Coordinates of C-alpha atoms in Angstrom, one line a residue:
Chain A
X1 CA 6.4 111.8 39.9
X2 CA 4.7 113.3 42.9
X3 CA 1.3 112.3 44.2
X4 CA -0.6 115.2 43.2
X5 CA 0.2 114.8 39.5
X6 CA -0.9 111.2 39.7
X7 CA -4.2 112.2 41.2
X8 CA -4.6 114.9 38.7
X9 CA -4.1 112.4 35.9
X10 CA -6.7 110.1 37.3
X11 CA -9.1 113.0 37.7
X12 CA -8.4 114.1 34.2
X13 CA -8.9 110.7 32.7
X14 CA -12.1 110.2 34.6
X15 CA -13.8 113.4 33.6
X16 CA -12.2 114.7 30.4
X17 CA -14.5 112.9 27.9
X18 CA -17.8 113.6 29.6
X19 CA -16.9 117.3 30.2
X20 CA -16.1 117.6 26.5
X21 CA -19.5 116.1 25.6
X22 CA -21.0 118.6 27.9
X23 CA -19.1 121.6 26.5
X24 CA -20.0 120.4 23.0
X25 CA -23.7 121.0 23.8
X26 CA -22.8 124.7 23.9
X27 CA -20.1 125.3 21.4
X28 CA -20.9 122.6 18.8
X29 CA -17.3 122.2 17.8
X30 CA -15.2 119.3 18.9
X31 CA -12.0 121.3 18.9
X32 CA -13.4 124.2 20.9
X33 CA -15.0 121.8 23.4
X34 CA -11.6 120.1 23.9
X35 CA -9.8 123.4 24.2
X36 CA -12.3 124.6 26.9
X37 CA -11.9 121.5 29.0
X38 CA -8.1 121.4 28.5
X39 CA -7.8 125.0 29.6
X40 CA -9.9 124.3 32.6
X41 CA -7.6 121.5 33.7
X42 CA -4.5 123.5 32.8
X43 CA -5.8 126.2 35.1
X44 CA -6.1 123.7 38.0
X45 CA -2.7 122.4 37.3
X46 CA -1.1 125.8 37.2
X47 CA -2.9 127.2 40.2
X48 CA -2.2 124.1 42.2
X49 CA -5.8 123.5 43.0
X50 CA -6.2 120.5 45.3
X51 CA -9.4 118.5 45.3
X52 CA -10.3 117.1 48.6
X53 CA -12.1 113.8 48.7
X54 CA -14.2 114.7 51.8
X55 CA -16.1 117.0 49.6
X56 CA -17.5 114.0 47.9
X57 CA -17.4 112.9 44.4
X58 CA -20.7 114.3 43.3
X59 CA -19.9 117.8 44.4
X60 CA -16.6 117.7 42.6
X61 CA -18.4 116.5 39.5
X62 CA -20.9 119.4 39.8
X63 CA -18.1 121.8 40.3
X64 CA -16.3 120.6 37.1
X65 CA -19.5 120.8 35.1
X66 CA -20.3 124.3 36.4
X67 CA -16.8 125.5 35.5
X68 CA -17.0 123.9 32.1
X69 CA -20.4 125.6 31.5
X70 CA -19.2 129.0 32.5
X71 CA -16.2 128.7 30.3
X72 CA -18.3 127.5 27.4
X73 CA -20.7 130.4 27.8
X74 CA -17.8 132.9 28.1
X75 CA -16.5 131.5 24.8
X76 CA -20.0 132.1 23.2
X77 CA -20.2 135.6 24.5
X78 CA -16.7 136.5 23.4
X79 CA -16.5 138.1 20.0
X80 CA -20.1 137.2 19.2
X81 CA -19.7 133.5 18.9
X82 CA -23.1 131.9 18.3
X83 CA -24.8 129.4 20.5
X84 CA -25.3 127.4 17.3
X85 CA -27.1 124.5 18.8
X86 CA -29.9 126.7 20.2
X87 CA -30.1 128.8 17.1
X88 CA -30.2 126.2 14.5
X89 CA -33.1 124.3 15.9
X90 CA -36.1 125.4 17.9
X91 CA -35.5 124.7 21.5
X92 CA -37.6 125.0 24.6
X93 CA -35.3 127.1 26.8
X94 CA -36.9 125.9 29.9
X95 CA -36.2 122.3 29.0
X96 CA -32.6 123.2 28.1
X97 CA -31.9 124.7 31.5
X98 CA -33.7 121.8 33.2
X99 CA -31.5 119.3 31.4
X100 CA -28.4 121.3 32.1
X101 CA -29.2 121.4 35.8
X102 CA -29.8 117.7 35.8
X103 CA -26.4 117.0 34.2
X104 CA -24.6 119.4 36.6
X105 CA -26.3 118.1 39.7
X106 CA -26.3 114.4 39.1
X107 CA -25.7 112.7 42.4
X108 CA -25.7 109.0 41.7
X109 CA -22.3 107.5 42.1
X110 CA -21.7 105.4 39.0
X111 CA -18.5 103.8 37.8
X112 CA -18.1 105.1 34.3
X113 CA -15.9 102.2 33.3
X114 CA -18.4 99.6 34.5
X115 CA -21.1 101.4 32.7
X116 CA -19.2 101.6 29.5
X117 CA -18.3 97.9 29.6
X118 CA -21.9 97.0 30.2
X119 CA -23.0 99.2 27.3
X120 CA -20.3 97.5 25.3
X121 CA -21.8 94.1 26.1
X122 CA -25.3 95.3 25.3
X123 CA -24.2 96.7 22.0
X124 CA -22.6 93.4 21.0
X125 CA -25.9 91.6 21.7
X126 CA -27.9 93.8 19.4
X127 CA -29.4 92.5 16.1
X128 CA -26.8 92.9 13.4
X129 CA -28.5 95.7 11.5
X130 CA -29.5 97.7 14.6
X131 CA -25.9 97.4 15.9
X132 CA -24.6 98.6 12.6
X133 CA -26.8 101.7 12.6
X134 CA -26.1 102.4 16.2
X135 CA -22.3 102.3 15.7
X136 CA -22.5 104.3 12.6
X137 CA -24.4 107.0 14.4
X138 CA -22.6 107.0 17.7
X139 CA -19.1 105.9 16.8
X140 CA -18.7 107.0 13.3
X141 CA -20.5 110.2 13.9
X142 CA -22.7 110.0 10.9
X143 CA -26.1 111.7 10.8
X144 CA -29.3 109.7 10.4
X145 CA -29.5 111.0 6.9
X146 CA -26.0 109.9 6.0
X147 CA -26.7 106.5 7.4
X148 CA -30.0 106.2 5.6
X149 CA -28.2 107.0 2.3
X150 CA -25.4 104.7 2.9
X151 CA -27.6 101.7 3.8
X152 CA -30.3 102.6 1.2
X153 CA -33.2 102.8 3.7
X154 CA -35.4 105.6 4.9
X155 CA -34.5 108.0 7.7
X156 CA -37.6 106.7 9.6
X157 CA -36.1 103.2 9.6
X158 CA -32.8 104.6 11.0
X159 CA -34.7 106.3 13.7
X160 CA -36.4 103.1 14.5
X161 CA -33.1 101.3 14.8
X162 CA -31.7 103.9 17.0
X163 CA -34.7 103.8 19.3
X164 CA -34.5 100.0 19.4
X165 CA -30.8 100.1 20.1
X166 CA -30.9 102.6 22.9
X167 CA -33.9 101.0 24.5
X168 CA -32.2 97.6 24.4
X169 CA -29.1 98.9 26.0
X170 CA -31.0 100.7 28.6
X171 CA -33.0 97.5 29.4
X172 CA -29.6 95.7 29.7
X173 CA -28.3 98.3 32.1
X174 CA -31.5 98.1 34.2
X175 CA -31.2 94.4 34.5
X176 CA -27.4 94.2 35.2
X177 CA -26.7 97.4 37.1
X178 CA -30.2 98.0 38.4
X179 CA -30.2 101.6 37.2
X180 CA -32.7 103.8 35.4
Chain B
X1 CA -49.2 107.7 15.9
X2 CA -48.1 109.5 19.0
X3 CA -44.5 109.1 19.9
X4 CA -43.6 107.3 23.1
X5 CA -41.6 109.1 25.8
X6 CA -38.7 106.9 24.9
X7 CA -38.8 108.0 21.3
X8 CA -39.1 111.6 22.4
X9 CA -36.0 111.4 24.6
X10 CA -34.0 109.9 21.7
X11 CA -35.3 112.5 19.3
X12 CA -34.4 115.2 21.8
X13 CA -30.8 113.8 22.1
X14 CA -30.6 113.7 18.4
X15 CA -31.7 117.4 18.2
X16 CA -34.8 116.3 16.3
X17 CA -37.6 116.8 18.8
X18 CA -40.4 119.2 17.8
X19 CA -41.3 122.0 20.3
X20 CA -44.4 120.1 21.3
X21 CA -42.3 117.1 22.0
X22 CA -39.9 119.1 24.0
X23 CA -42.8 120.5 26.1
X24 CA -44.0 117.0 26.7
X25 CA -40.5 115.9 27.7
X26 CA -40.2 118.8 30.2
X27 CA -43.5 118.0 32.0
X28 CA -42.6 114.3 32.0
X29 CA -39.2 115.1 33.6
X30 CA -40.9 117.2 36.2
X31 CA -43.2 114.4 37.3
X32 CA -40.7 112.4 39.3
X33 CA -37.1 111.7 40.2
X34 CA -37.4 108.3 38.6
X35 CA -38.1 110.0 35.2
X36 CA -35.0 112.2 35.6
X37 CA -33.0 109.1 36.4
X38 CA -34.3 107.4 33.4
X39 CA -33.5 110.3 31.2
X40 CA -29.9 110.4 32.5
X41 CA -29.4 106.8 31.6
X42 CA -30.6 107.5 28.0
X43 CA -28.2 110.4 28.0
X44 CA -25.3 108.1 29.1
X45 CA -26.2 105.4 26.6
X46 CA -26.3 108.0 23.9
X47 CA -23.2 110.0 24.8
X48 CA -20.8 107.4 26.1
X49 CA -19.8 105.8 22.8
X50 CA -19.2 109.3 21.5
X51 CA -17.0 110.2 24.4
X52 CA -14.5 108.0 22.8
X53 CA -14.0 110.8 20.3
X54 CA -12.5 112.8 23.1
X55 CA -9.4 111.0 23.9
X56 CA -8.1 111.9 27.4
X57 CA -4.8 110.1 26.6
X58 CA -4.0 112.4 23.8
X59 CA -5.3 115.5 25.6
X60 CA -3.4 114.8 28.7
X61 CA -0.1 115.3 26.8
X62 CA -1.1 118.8 25.9
X63 CA -1.8 119.7 29.5
X64 CA 1.6 119.3 31.0
X65 CA 4.4 121.6 30.2
X66 CA 6.7 119.5 28.2
X67 CA 9.4 119.1 30.8
X68 CA 9.4 115.6 31.9
X69 CA 12.0 113.8 29.9
X70 CA 13.5 111.2 32.1
X71 CA 13.1 107.7 30.7
X72 CA 11.7 106.2 33.8
X73 CA 8.9 108.6 33.7
X74 CA 8.1 107.8 30.2
X75 CA 7.7 104.2 31.0
X76 CA 5.6 104.8 34.0
X77 CA 3.5 107.1 32.1
X78 CA 2.7 104.9 29.1
X79 CA 2.0 101.8 31.1
X80 CA -0.3 103.6 33.5
X81 CA -2.2 105.3 30.8
X82 CA -2.4 102.2 28.8
X83 CA -3.9 100.3 31.7
X84 CA -6.6 102.8 32.3
X85 CA -7.3 103.5 28.7
X86 CA -7.6 99.8 27.8
X87 CA -10.8 99.5 29.7
X88 CA -12.2 102.7 28.4
X89 CA -11.5 101.7 24.9
X90 CA -13.2 98.4 25.0
X91 CA -16.1 99.7 22.9
X92 CA -13.7 101.3 20.5
X93 CA -12.1 98.1 19.4
X94 CA -15.4 96.5 18.9
X95 CA -16.3 99.3 16.6
X96 CA -13.2 99.7 14.7
X97 CA -10.6 97.0 15.1
X98 CA -8.4 98.5 12.4
X99 CA -7.4 101.3 14.7
X100 CA -3.6 101.1 15.1
X101 CA -2.0 101.1 18.5
X102 CA -0.8 104.7 18.6
X103 CA 0.2 105.6 22.0
X104 CA 3.9 104.9 22.1
X105 CA 5.4 106.7 19.2
X106 CA 3.2 109.7 19.4
X107 CA 4.0 110.1 23.1
X108 CA 7.6 109.9 22.4
X109 CA 7.3 112.5 19.7
X110 CA 5.7 114.8 22.1
X111 CA 8.7 114.4 24.4
X112 CA 11.2 115.0 21.6
X113 CA 9.6 117.8 19.7
X114 CA 11.2 120.7 21.5
X115 CA 14.7 119.3 21.6
X116 CA 16.3 120.2 18.3
X117 CA 14.7 122.0 15.4
X118 CA 15.9 120.7 12.0
X119 CA 16.0 124.3 10.8
X120 CA 18.5 125.3 13.5
X121 CA 21.1 122.6 13.0
X122 CA 24.0 122.6 10.7
X123 CA 24.7 118.9 10.3
X124 CA 22.6 115.8 9.6
X125 CA 22.0 114.3 13.0
X126 CA 21.3 110.8 14.1
X127 CA 20.0 110.6 17.6
X128 CA 20.2 107.2 19.2
X129 CA 19.4 108.0 22.8
X130 CA 19.5 110.9 25.2
X131 CA 23.2 110.4 25.5
X132 CA 24.2 109.1 22.2
X133 CA 24.1 111.2 19.1
X134 CA 26.0 111.3 15.8
X135 CA 26.5 114.4 13.7
X136 CA 27.4 113.7 10.0
X137 CA 29.8 116.5 9.2
X138 CA 30.5 118.1 5.9
X139 CA 28.1 116.0 3.8
X140 CA 24.9 117.1 2.0
X141 CA 23.6 113.6 2.0
X142 CA 24.0 110.4 4.0
X143 CA 22.7 106.9 4.2
X144 CA 22.1 105.2 7.5
X145 CA 21.4 101.5 7.6
X146 CA 20.0 99.5 10.5
X147 CA 21.4 96.0 10.3
X148 CA 20.8 93.1 12.7
X149 CA 23.9 93.7 14.7
X150 CA 24.8 97.4 14.1
X151 CA 24.0 100.6 12.5
X152 CA 26.1 101.8 9.5
X153 CA 26.6 105.3 8.3
X154 CA 27.5 105.5 4.6
X155 CA 29.2 102.1 4.9
X156 CA 32.1 103.9 6.5
X157 CA 31.2 104.0 10.1
X158 CA 29.6 101.4 12.2
X159 CA 27.8 101.9 15.5
X160 CA 26.9 99.3 18.0
X161 CA 23.3 98.8 18.7
X162 CA 23.8 98.6 22.4
X163 CA 22.8 101.7 24.3
X164 CA 20.3 102.6 21.6
X165 CA 17.0 103.8 22.9
X166 CA 13.7 102.4 21.8
X167 CA 13.1 105.3 19.5
X168 CA 15.7 107.0 17.3
X169 CA 15.6 110.2 15.3
X170 CA 17.1 111.3 12.0
X171 CA 17.2 115.1 11.5
X172 CA 18.1 116.8 8.3
X173 CA 18.9 120.6 8.3
X174 CA 18.2 123.0 5.4
X175 CA 20.1 122.1 2.2
X176 CA 20.8 118.4 3.3
X177 CA 19.1 115.1 2.8
X178 CA 19.3 111.7 4.5
X179 CA 18.4 108.1 3.6
X180 CA 17.5 105.5 6.1
X181 CA 17.2 101.8 5.7
X182 CA 15.3 100.1 8.5
X183 CA 15.6 96.6 9.8
X184 CA 12.7 95.4 7.8
X185 CA 14.3 96.7 4.6
X186 CA 12.0 99.7 4.3
X187 CA 13.8 102.6 2.8
X188 CA 13.0 106.2 3.7
X189 CA 14.4 109.3 2.1
X190 CA 14.3 112.6 4.1
X191 CA 14.2 115.9 2.4
X192 CA 15.7 119.0 3.9
X193 CA 14.5 120.5 7.1
X194 CA 12.8 117.2 8.3
X195 CA 12.7 115.0 11.3
X196 CA 11.8 111.3 11.3
X197 CA 11.2 109.5 14.6
X198 CA 11.2 105.7 14.3
X199 CA 11.7 102.6 16.5
X200 CA 15.2 101.0 16.4
X201 CA 13.4 97.7 16.3
X202 CA 9.9 97.1 15.0
X203 CA 8.0 95.3 17.7
X204 CA 4.3 94.6 17.9
X205 CA 1.9 94.2 15.1
X206 CA 2.5 97.4 13.2
X207 CA 5.5 99.4 12.0
X208 CA 5.1 103.1 12.9
X209 CA 7.1 106.2 12.2
X210 CA 6.5 109.9 12.7
X211 CA 7.5 112.7 10.4
X212 CA 7.8 116.5 10.3
X213 CA 8.8 117.7 6.9
X214 CA 9.0 115.6 3.8
X215 CA 9.9 111.9 3.2
X216 CA 9.6 109.4 0.4
X217 CA 9.2 105.7 1.4
X218 CA 9.6 102.3 -0.2
X219 CA 7.9 100.1 2.3
X220 CA 8.8 96.4 2.5
X221 CA 5.6 94.4 2.1
X222 CA 4.5 92.7 5.3
X223 CA 0.9 91.7 5.4
X224 CA 0.9 91.1 9.1
X225 CA 2.5 94.4 10.1
X226 CA 1.0 97.4 8.4
X227 CA 3.3 100.4 8.1
X228 CA 1.9 103.7 9.5
X229 CA 3.2 107.2 8.9
X230 CA 2.1 109.7 11.5
X231 CA 2.3 113.4 11.0
X232 CA 0.9 116.2 13.1
X233 CA -2.3 116.4 11.1
X234 CA -2.7 113.3 8.9
X235 CA -1.8 109.7 8.9
X236 CA -1.0 107.1 6.2
X237 CA -1.5 103.4 6.5
X238 CA 0.2 101.0 4.1
X239 CA 1.0 97.4 3.5
X240 CA 3.8 97.7 1.0
X241 CA 4.2 100.5 -1.4
X242 CA 6.1 103.7 -2.5
X243 CA 4.8 107.1 -1.7
X244 CA 5.8 110.6 -0.6
X245 CA 4.6 112.5 2.5
X246 CA 5.0 116.2 2.9
X247 CA 4.1 117.7 6.3
X248 CA 6.0 120.9 6.9
X249 CA 4.6 122.8 9.9
X250 CA 5.1 126.1 8.2
X251 CA 3.3 125.2 5.0
X252 CA -0.3 125.7 4.4
X253 CA -0.8 122.3 2.9
X254 CA 0.4 118.8 3.7
X255 CA 0.2 116.1 1.1
X256 CA 0.6 112.4 0.4
X257 CA 1.5 111.2 -3.1
X258 CA 1.3 107.6 -4.1
X259 CA 3.8 106.3 -6.7
X260 CA 2.8 102.6 -6.5
X261 CA 0.8 100.3 -4.4
X262 CA -2.1 101.4 -2.2
X263 CA -2.4 103.5 0.9
X264 CA -5.1 104.8 3.2
X265 CA -4.8 108.4 4.4
X266 CA -6.8 110.1 7.0
X267 CA -6.6 113.4 8.9
X268 CA -6.3 113.8 12.6
X269 CA -9.7 115.5 12.6
X270 CA -11.6 112.8 10.7
X271 CA -9.9 109.7 11.8
X272 CA -12.7 107.5 10.5
X273 CA -12.9 109.0 7.1
X274 CA -10.2 107.0 5.5
X275 CA -9.2 107.9 1.9
X276 CA -7.8 105.2 -0.3
X277 CA -5.3 106.5 -2.8
X278 CA -4.3 104.8 -6.1
X279 CA -1.1 105.5 -7.9
X280 CA -0.5 109.0 -9.3
X281 CA -3.1 110.4 -6.9
X282 CA -2.3 113.2 -4.4
X283 CA -4.1 113.8 -1.1
X284 CA -3.9 117.3 0.0
X285 CA -4.8 118.6 3.5
X286 CA -5.0 122.3 4.1
X287 CA -4.5 123.9 7.6
X288 CA -8.2 124.6 7.8
X289 CA -8.8 120.8 7.7
X290 CA -10.1 120.5 4.1
X291 CA -8.9 117.5 2.3
X292 CA -9.0 116.8 -1.4
X293 CA -7.7 114.2 -3.8
X294 CA -6.5 114.9 -7.3
X295 CA -4.8 113.1 -10.1
X296 CA -1.2 114.1 -10.9
X297 CA 0.1 113.5 -14.4
X298 CA 3.6 112.9 -13.2
X299 CA 4.8 112.1 -9.7
X300 CA 8.5 112.8 -10.4
X301 CA 8.0 116.4 -9.8
X302 CA 7.2 115.5 -6.2
X303 CA 9.6 112.6 -5.8
X304 CA 12.7 113.5 -7.8
X305 CA 14.4 115.0 -4.8
X306 CA 15.2 111.5 -3.6
X307 CA 17.7 111.3 -6.4
X308 CA 19.2 114.6 -5.5
X309 CA 17.5 116.7 -8.2
X310 CA 14.4 118.8 -8.5
X311 CA 12.9 118.0 -11.8
X312 CA 10.1 120.1 -13.4
X313 CA 8.2 120.6 -16.6
X314 CA 7.0 124.1 -17.5
X315 CA 6.8 125.0 -13.9
X316 CA 6.4 128.6 -12.8
X317 CA 9.4 130.3 -11.2
X318 CA 7.3 131.0 -8.1
X319 CA 6.6 127.4 -7.4
X320 CA 10.2 126.4 -8.2
X321 CA 11.6 129.0 -5.8
X322 CA 9.0 128.0 -3.2
X323 CA 10.6 124.6 -3.2
X324 CA 14.1 126.1 -3.1
X325 CA 13.1 128.3 -0.2
X326 CA 11.9 125.3 1.7
X327 CA 14.9 123.2 0.8
X328 CA 17.6 125.7 1.5
X329 CA 15.7 127.7 4.2
X330 CA 16.4 131.1 2.5
X331 CA 14.1 134.0 2.2
X332 CA 13.2 135.0 -1.3
X333 CA 11.2 138.0 -2.4
X334 CA 9.9 137.5 -5.9
X335 CA 8.3 140.1 -8.2
X336 CA 5.0 139.2 -9.8
X337 CA 6.3 139.4 -13.3
X338 CA 9.2 137.1 -12.5
X339 CA 7.0 134.7 -10.6
X340 CA 5.0 133.8 -13.7
X341 CA 8.0 133.0 -15.8
X342 CA 8.1 129.2 -16.6
X343 CA 11.0 126.9 -16.8
X344 CA 11.7 123.2 -17.4
X345 CA 14.7 121.3 -16.3
X346 CA 16.6 119.9 -13.3
X347 CA 18.3 121.5 -10.3
X348 CA 21.0 119.6 -8.4
X349 CA 20.3 119.6 -4.7
X350 CA 23.9 119.0 -3.7
X351 CA 24.7 122.4 -5.2
X352 CA 24.7 125.3 -2.8
X353 CA 21.9 127.8 -3.1
X354 CA 23.8 130.6 -4.8
X355 CA 24.9 128.2 -7.5
X356 CA 21.4 127.0 -8.1
X357 CA 20.2 130.6 -8.4
X358 CA 22.9 131.3 -10.8
X359 CA 21.8 128.4 -12.9
X360 CA 18.3 129.7 -13.0
X361 CA 19.4 133.2 -13.9
X362 CA 21.3 131.8 -16.9
X363 CA 18.1 130.3 -18.4
X364 CA 15.6 133.0 -17.3
X365 CA 15.6 136.8 -17.7
X366 CA 15.9 137.5 -14.0
X367 CA 17.9 139.9 -11.9
X368 CA 19.0 138.8 -8.4
X369 CA 19.9 141.1 -5.6
X370 CA 21.0 140.1 -2.1
X371 CA 20.2 142.4 0.8
X372 CA 20.3 141.5 4.5
X373 CA 20.3 137.8 3.8
X374 CA 17.3 138.1 1.7
X375 CA 17.1 137.4 -2.0
X376 CA 15.2 139.9 -4.3
X377 CA 14.4 138.5 -7.7
X378 CA 12.9 140.6 -10.4
X379 CA 12.3 140.2 -14.2
X380 CA 14.7 142.0 -16.5
X381 CA 12.8 144.3 -18.8
X382 CA 13.2 143.2 -22.4

C-alpha cells in the first residue's frame, strides 16, 4: 500500500467522526451527515489531494470543517431540504454563526484520543445514577424525556444529572489536561 | 432561579435553551477567549461520546473502490485499523460491553461481495480460498460438513483443510439449495440465490457468519460463544436456537423468524435497540428502516423450504408465486384476478420451475403463457 493511502486513512480516522457531528448540526440526519463527509473524503481521494503538514494541523482542520459546512448547506439548498434544526426550535442566528465559526476556527492542538480516554476515566468516576443518565443520553441517544420515562423520574432531574455529569467531566479535564 | 452559564451551555447543546438564554450565551462568549475555550470543552464533552455513533472504521470501507484484494493487504488493514480503533472505542466498551467484535467478517464480506453473484452462477459453489473453489455439478441440493480434519461434500468427496482461507463462502444459485454443518455442529440451510460467508474455524469469543439471501439455522448451544448472524441491514444474536433469516437485497423486507429458543435482533440503523424474539414471532425490517414484530400462527410456511418443499395453507397465488420467483429467479407477470386465488399444499423444490407451474395449473383455474422468458399467468374465465 502506498504512503499516501496510509496518510489518507489516518486523516480519515482522525476527523471522520467529528466532521459527522458537525454536519449533523445542519442536516439532522445521521445517514446524510455520514454521506456528506464520506463524499468529501472520496473527492479528496479521487482528485489526489495532498495535504501538506507545513500548513499546520489547525488550518487543515478549518479547511475540512469549511468543506463539510458548504457541502451540508448545498444539501439543504438542493431540492428544498429544510434546515430542520433551525426551523424546529427558535435559534438566535447570530449565536449560531458565532458557534459555527468557533468550531471551524479552533486553533488549540488537542489529541482527540487522549481527550476521549480522559473523558472515559471521568465518566467511570461519576456517581452511578448520573453516569447512567449520561450514558443513556450520549451513548444510547435517548432524549431527556425518554430517559425520564424509563427511569421514572422528572425531566428536570435528568437535566440536573446531565449538568452534573458534564460539569464533573469538564472539571476532570481541567485538572488532568489543564484545558478549559 | 436563574440558570448558571454552565446550565445554559448544556441546554444550548441539548437544543433546549430559550432565546433569552441564547442571547445571554452569546454575550458571555463574546466577553473573552477563555469563555470560548470553556464552551468548546463543553462541546467536546457533549459530542465526543456521540461521535462513536459515526464509525470511521465502517465508513472507510465505503470510501475505497473495492479493488484491493490481496491477502497481505487485508491483514495489514485489519490490524492497523484495529489498533487505532481500539483506543477510540474505549468508551464504547464501557458503555456497552455486549457489542460483538465485528470488524473481521464484515470487512471480509466487503472484499468478497463483488466477486460472484449467486444469481449469475449455475452450480452450487464452495469457495475455500482465492485459489480453491469447488462447484457442485448437476445437483439441486448439497450438504457440506466441516470436520476436524477435512471437509466433506455429500459424504462422497473429501477435501483437505489445508490451503483453506480464514473465511469460506457457500453460494447457491437460483433453484438450488445447500446445507452446511460447521465445526461446532451448527447446521445452516441456504435457500436459493443466497450467499453465506463464515469462518472455517471459529476462533475468538463469538461465532459470526454473514448472509445475503435466506438461511435457516440450528445453532449449537455454547454459552461462552454467542452466535451472530450479520446481514446488510440487520443482525441477530443467539446462544443456541433455531430460526430463519431472510435478507434478499432485492426484496423490500428482510425478516427473522424464530422457531425455538431466543434471539436478539437489531437493525444496522438502531444498533442499540435490540429486539428480543420469542418462538413463533417474526421481526420484519423494511427498506425504509421500519421494524415491526408480529406473531405468526405457523412457522412452517417460512421454514419448510429446508426440507425441500414449500408448504402453505390457503395462501394467495400472488404470494406463492412471489416465493417461486425468488427461488427460481424467473419473471412472472400475474393478473390481479389470478393473484387473489388461494391454494393449500406443497411444492417440491427439487422440481424444475415448469413442472411446479404445471402442478399449480392443475389445481387452480389459471392459464400460463411464456413469452420472451417471461411467464404470464391469468385466470381462466369460468
